[in-house]
C-alpha positions as a Markdown table, in Angstrom:
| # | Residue | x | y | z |
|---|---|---|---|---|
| 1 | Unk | -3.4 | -16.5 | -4.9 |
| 2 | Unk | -4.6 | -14.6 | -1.9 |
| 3 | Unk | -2.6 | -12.9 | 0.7 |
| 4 | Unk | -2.9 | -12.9 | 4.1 |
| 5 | Unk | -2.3 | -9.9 | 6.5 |
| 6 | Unk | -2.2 | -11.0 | 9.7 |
| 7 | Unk | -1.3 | -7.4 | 11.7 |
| 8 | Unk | -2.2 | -4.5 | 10.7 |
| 9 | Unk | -1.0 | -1.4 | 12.2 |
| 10 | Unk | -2.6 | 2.1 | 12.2 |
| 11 | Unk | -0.5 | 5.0 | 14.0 |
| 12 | Unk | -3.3 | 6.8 | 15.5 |
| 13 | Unk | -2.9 | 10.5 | 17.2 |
| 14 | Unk | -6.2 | 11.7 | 17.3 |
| 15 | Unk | -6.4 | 13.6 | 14.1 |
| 16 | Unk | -8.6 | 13.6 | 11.5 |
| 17 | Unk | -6.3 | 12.4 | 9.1 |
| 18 | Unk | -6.2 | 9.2 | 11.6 |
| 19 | Unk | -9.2 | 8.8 | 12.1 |
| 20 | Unk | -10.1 | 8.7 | 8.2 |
| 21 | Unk | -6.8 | 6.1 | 8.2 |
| 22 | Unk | -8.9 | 3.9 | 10.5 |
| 23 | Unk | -12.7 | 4.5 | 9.0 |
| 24 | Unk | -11.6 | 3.5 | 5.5 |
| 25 | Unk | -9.2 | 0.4 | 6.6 |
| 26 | Unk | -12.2 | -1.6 | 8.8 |
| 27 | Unk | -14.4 | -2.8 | 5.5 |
| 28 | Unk | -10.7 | -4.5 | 3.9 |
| 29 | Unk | -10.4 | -6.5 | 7.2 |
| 30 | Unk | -10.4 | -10.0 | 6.9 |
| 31 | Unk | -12.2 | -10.3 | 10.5 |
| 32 | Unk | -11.1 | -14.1 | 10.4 |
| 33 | Unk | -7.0 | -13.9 | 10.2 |
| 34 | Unk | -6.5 | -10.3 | 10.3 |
| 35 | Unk | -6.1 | -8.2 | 14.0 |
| 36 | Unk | -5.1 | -4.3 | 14.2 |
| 37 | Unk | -2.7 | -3.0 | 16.3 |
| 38 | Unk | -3.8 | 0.7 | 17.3 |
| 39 | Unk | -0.8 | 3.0 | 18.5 |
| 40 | Unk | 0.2 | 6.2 | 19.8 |
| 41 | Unk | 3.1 | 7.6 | 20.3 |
| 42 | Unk | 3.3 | 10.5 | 22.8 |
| 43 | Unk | 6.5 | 13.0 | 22.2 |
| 44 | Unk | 8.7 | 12.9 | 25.0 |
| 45 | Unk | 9.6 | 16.4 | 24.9 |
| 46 | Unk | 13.3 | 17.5 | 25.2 |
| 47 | Unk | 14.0 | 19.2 | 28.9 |
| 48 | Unk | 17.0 | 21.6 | 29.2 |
| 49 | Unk | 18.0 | 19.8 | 32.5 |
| 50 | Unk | 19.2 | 16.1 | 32.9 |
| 51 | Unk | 15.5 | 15.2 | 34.3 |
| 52 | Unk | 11.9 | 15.8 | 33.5 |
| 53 | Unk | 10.2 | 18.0 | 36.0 |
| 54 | Unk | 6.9 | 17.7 | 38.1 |
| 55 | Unk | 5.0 | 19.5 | 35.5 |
| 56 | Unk | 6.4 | 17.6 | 32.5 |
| 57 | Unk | 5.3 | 14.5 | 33.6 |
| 58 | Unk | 2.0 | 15.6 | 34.9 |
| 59 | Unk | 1.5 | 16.5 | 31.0 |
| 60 | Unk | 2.7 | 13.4 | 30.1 |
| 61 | Unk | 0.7 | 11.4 | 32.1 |
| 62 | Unk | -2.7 | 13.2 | 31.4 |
| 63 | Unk | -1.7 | 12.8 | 27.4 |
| 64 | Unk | -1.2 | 9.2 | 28.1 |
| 65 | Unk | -4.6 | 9.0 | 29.9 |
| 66 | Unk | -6.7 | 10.9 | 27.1 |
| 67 | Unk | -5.0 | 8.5 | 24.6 |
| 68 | Unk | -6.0 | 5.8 | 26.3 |
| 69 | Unk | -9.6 | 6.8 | 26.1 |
| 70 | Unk | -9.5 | 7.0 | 22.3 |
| 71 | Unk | -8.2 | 3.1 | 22.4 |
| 72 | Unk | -11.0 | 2.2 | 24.3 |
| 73 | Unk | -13.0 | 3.8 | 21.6 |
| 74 | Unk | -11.5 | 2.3 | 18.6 |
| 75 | Unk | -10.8 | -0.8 | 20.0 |
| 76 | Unk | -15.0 | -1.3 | 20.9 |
| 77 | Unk | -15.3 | 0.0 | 17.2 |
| 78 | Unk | -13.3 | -2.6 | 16.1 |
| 79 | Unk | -15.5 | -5.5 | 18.4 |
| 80 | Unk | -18.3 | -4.5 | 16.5 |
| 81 | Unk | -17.3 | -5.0 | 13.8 |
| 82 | Unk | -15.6 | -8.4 | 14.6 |
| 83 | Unk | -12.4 | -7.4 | 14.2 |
| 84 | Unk | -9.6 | -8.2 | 16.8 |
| 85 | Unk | -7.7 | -4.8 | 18.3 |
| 86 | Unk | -5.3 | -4.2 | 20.6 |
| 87 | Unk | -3.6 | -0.9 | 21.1 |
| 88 | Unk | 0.0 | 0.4 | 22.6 |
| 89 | Unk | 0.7 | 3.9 | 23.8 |
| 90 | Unk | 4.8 | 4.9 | 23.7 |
| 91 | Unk | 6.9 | 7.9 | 24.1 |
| 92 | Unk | 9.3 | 9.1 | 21.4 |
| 93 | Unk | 11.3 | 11.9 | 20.5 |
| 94 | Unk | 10.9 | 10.5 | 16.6 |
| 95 | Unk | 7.6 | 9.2 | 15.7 |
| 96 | Unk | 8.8 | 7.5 | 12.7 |
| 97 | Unk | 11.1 | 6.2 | 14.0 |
| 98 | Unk | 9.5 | 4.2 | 16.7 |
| 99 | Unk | 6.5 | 3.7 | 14.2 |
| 100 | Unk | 9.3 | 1.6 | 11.8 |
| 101 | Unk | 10.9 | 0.0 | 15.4 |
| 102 | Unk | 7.4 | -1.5 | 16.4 |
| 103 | Unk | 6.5 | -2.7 | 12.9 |
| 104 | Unk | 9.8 | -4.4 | 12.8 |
| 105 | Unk | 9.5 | -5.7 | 16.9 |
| 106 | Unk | 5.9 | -6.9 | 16.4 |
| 107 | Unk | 6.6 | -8.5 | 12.7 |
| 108 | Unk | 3.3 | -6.7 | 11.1 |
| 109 | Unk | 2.2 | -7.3 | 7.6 |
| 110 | Unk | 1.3 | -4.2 | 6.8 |
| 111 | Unk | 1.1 | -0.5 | 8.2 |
| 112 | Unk | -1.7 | 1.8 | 6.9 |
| 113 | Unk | -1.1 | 5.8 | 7.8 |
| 114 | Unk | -3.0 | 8.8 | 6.1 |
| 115 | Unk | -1.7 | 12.3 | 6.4 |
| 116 | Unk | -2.7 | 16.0 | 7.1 |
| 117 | Unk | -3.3 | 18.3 | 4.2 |
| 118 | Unk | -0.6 | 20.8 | 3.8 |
| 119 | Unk | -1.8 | 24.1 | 3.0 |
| 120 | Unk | 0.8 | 26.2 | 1.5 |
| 121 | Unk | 3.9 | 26.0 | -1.4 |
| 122 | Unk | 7.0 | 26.8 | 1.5 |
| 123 | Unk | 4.9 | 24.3 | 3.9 |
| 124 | Unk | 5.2 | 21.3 | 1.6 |
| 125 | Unk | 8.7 | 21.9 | 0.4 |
| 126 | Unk | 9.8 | 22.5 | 4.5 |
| 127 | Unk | 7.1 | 19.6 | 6.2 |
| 128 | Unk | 9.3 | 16.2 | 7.0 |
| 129 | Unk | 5.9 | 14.1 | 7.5 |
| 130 | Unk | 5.8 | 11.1 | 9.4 |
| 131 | Unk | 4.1 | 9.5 | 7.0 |
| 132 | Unk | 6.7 | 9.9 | 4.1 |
| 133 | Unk | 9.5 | 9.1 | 6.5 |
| 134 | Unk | 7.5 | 6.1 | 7.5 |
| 135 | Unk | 6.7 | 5.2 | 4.0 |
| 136 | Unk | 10.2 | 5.4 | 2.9 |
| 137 | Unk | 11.7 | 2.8 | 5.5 |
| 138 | Unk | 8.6 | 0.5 | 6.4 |
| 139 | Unk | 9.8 | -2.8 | 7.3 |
| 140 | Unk | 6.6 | -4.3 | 5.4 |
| 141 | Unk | 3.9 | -2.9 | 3.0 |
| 142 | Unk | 2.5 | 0.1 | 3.2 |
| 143 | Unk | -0.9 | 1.3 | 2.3 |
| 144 | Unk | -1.8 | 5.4 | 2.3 |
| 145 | Unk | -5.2 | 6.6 | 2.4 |
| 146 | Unk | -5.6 | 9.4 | 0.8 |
């Protein structure tokens, strides 16, 4: 019996931990029935007025724009390696959350995440990781690098 993962999704910020996330998942890939879904999701920082200033989104907008770059790059990655890509950039104020809400929107069969090292004892007690929180209420499978 064979199973067949159809999307994949790889939450990607630019980190090393990310990046290792997507260098280890591209030799699984069934290049015939699987396609990736690369995404990003941009904090929407909290403002202590009602509305985002000039600045704010400025910084938002050149975040989007270097994110979109890094797409580019995994998604031509991906074509060479025959698989089928696509990518979405969002803002959140919870990553987790809105990784769990898009797994959930765009039915995927399984998420794959990998995580920062954390360095010290109070650190790993304290850190509330994406990842775990993500792990804990995935609406599908869930595969950690390590």
């Amino acid at each position: 019996m064979t199973i067949k993962i159809k999307k994949i999704l790889i939450p990607y910020d630019a980190t090393p931990s990310s990046e290792k996330a997507v260098k280890k998942i591209f030799p699984l890939i069934d290049k015939d029935c699987s396609k990736i879904i690369f995404l990003t999701c941009i904090h929407d920082k909290a403002t202590f007025g009602f509305f985002k200033t000039k600045s704010d989104r400025k910084e938002m907008e050149q975040e989007k724009e270097k994110n979109k770059k890094y797409h580019e790059r995994l998604k031509k990655e991906a074509d060479k390696l025959g698989i089928q890509a696509s990518s979405k950039i969002i803002k959140s104020d919870l990553e987790s959350k809105s990784i769990i809400e898009f797994a959930k929107d765009q039915n995927v069969d399984l998420i794959v995440m990998s995580k920062s090292k954390i360095g010290t004892h109070a650190e790993r007690l304290y850190y509330n990781s994406t990842v775990d929180a993500v792990f804990k209420k995935a609406p599908c499978p869930f595969l950690y690098i390590p």
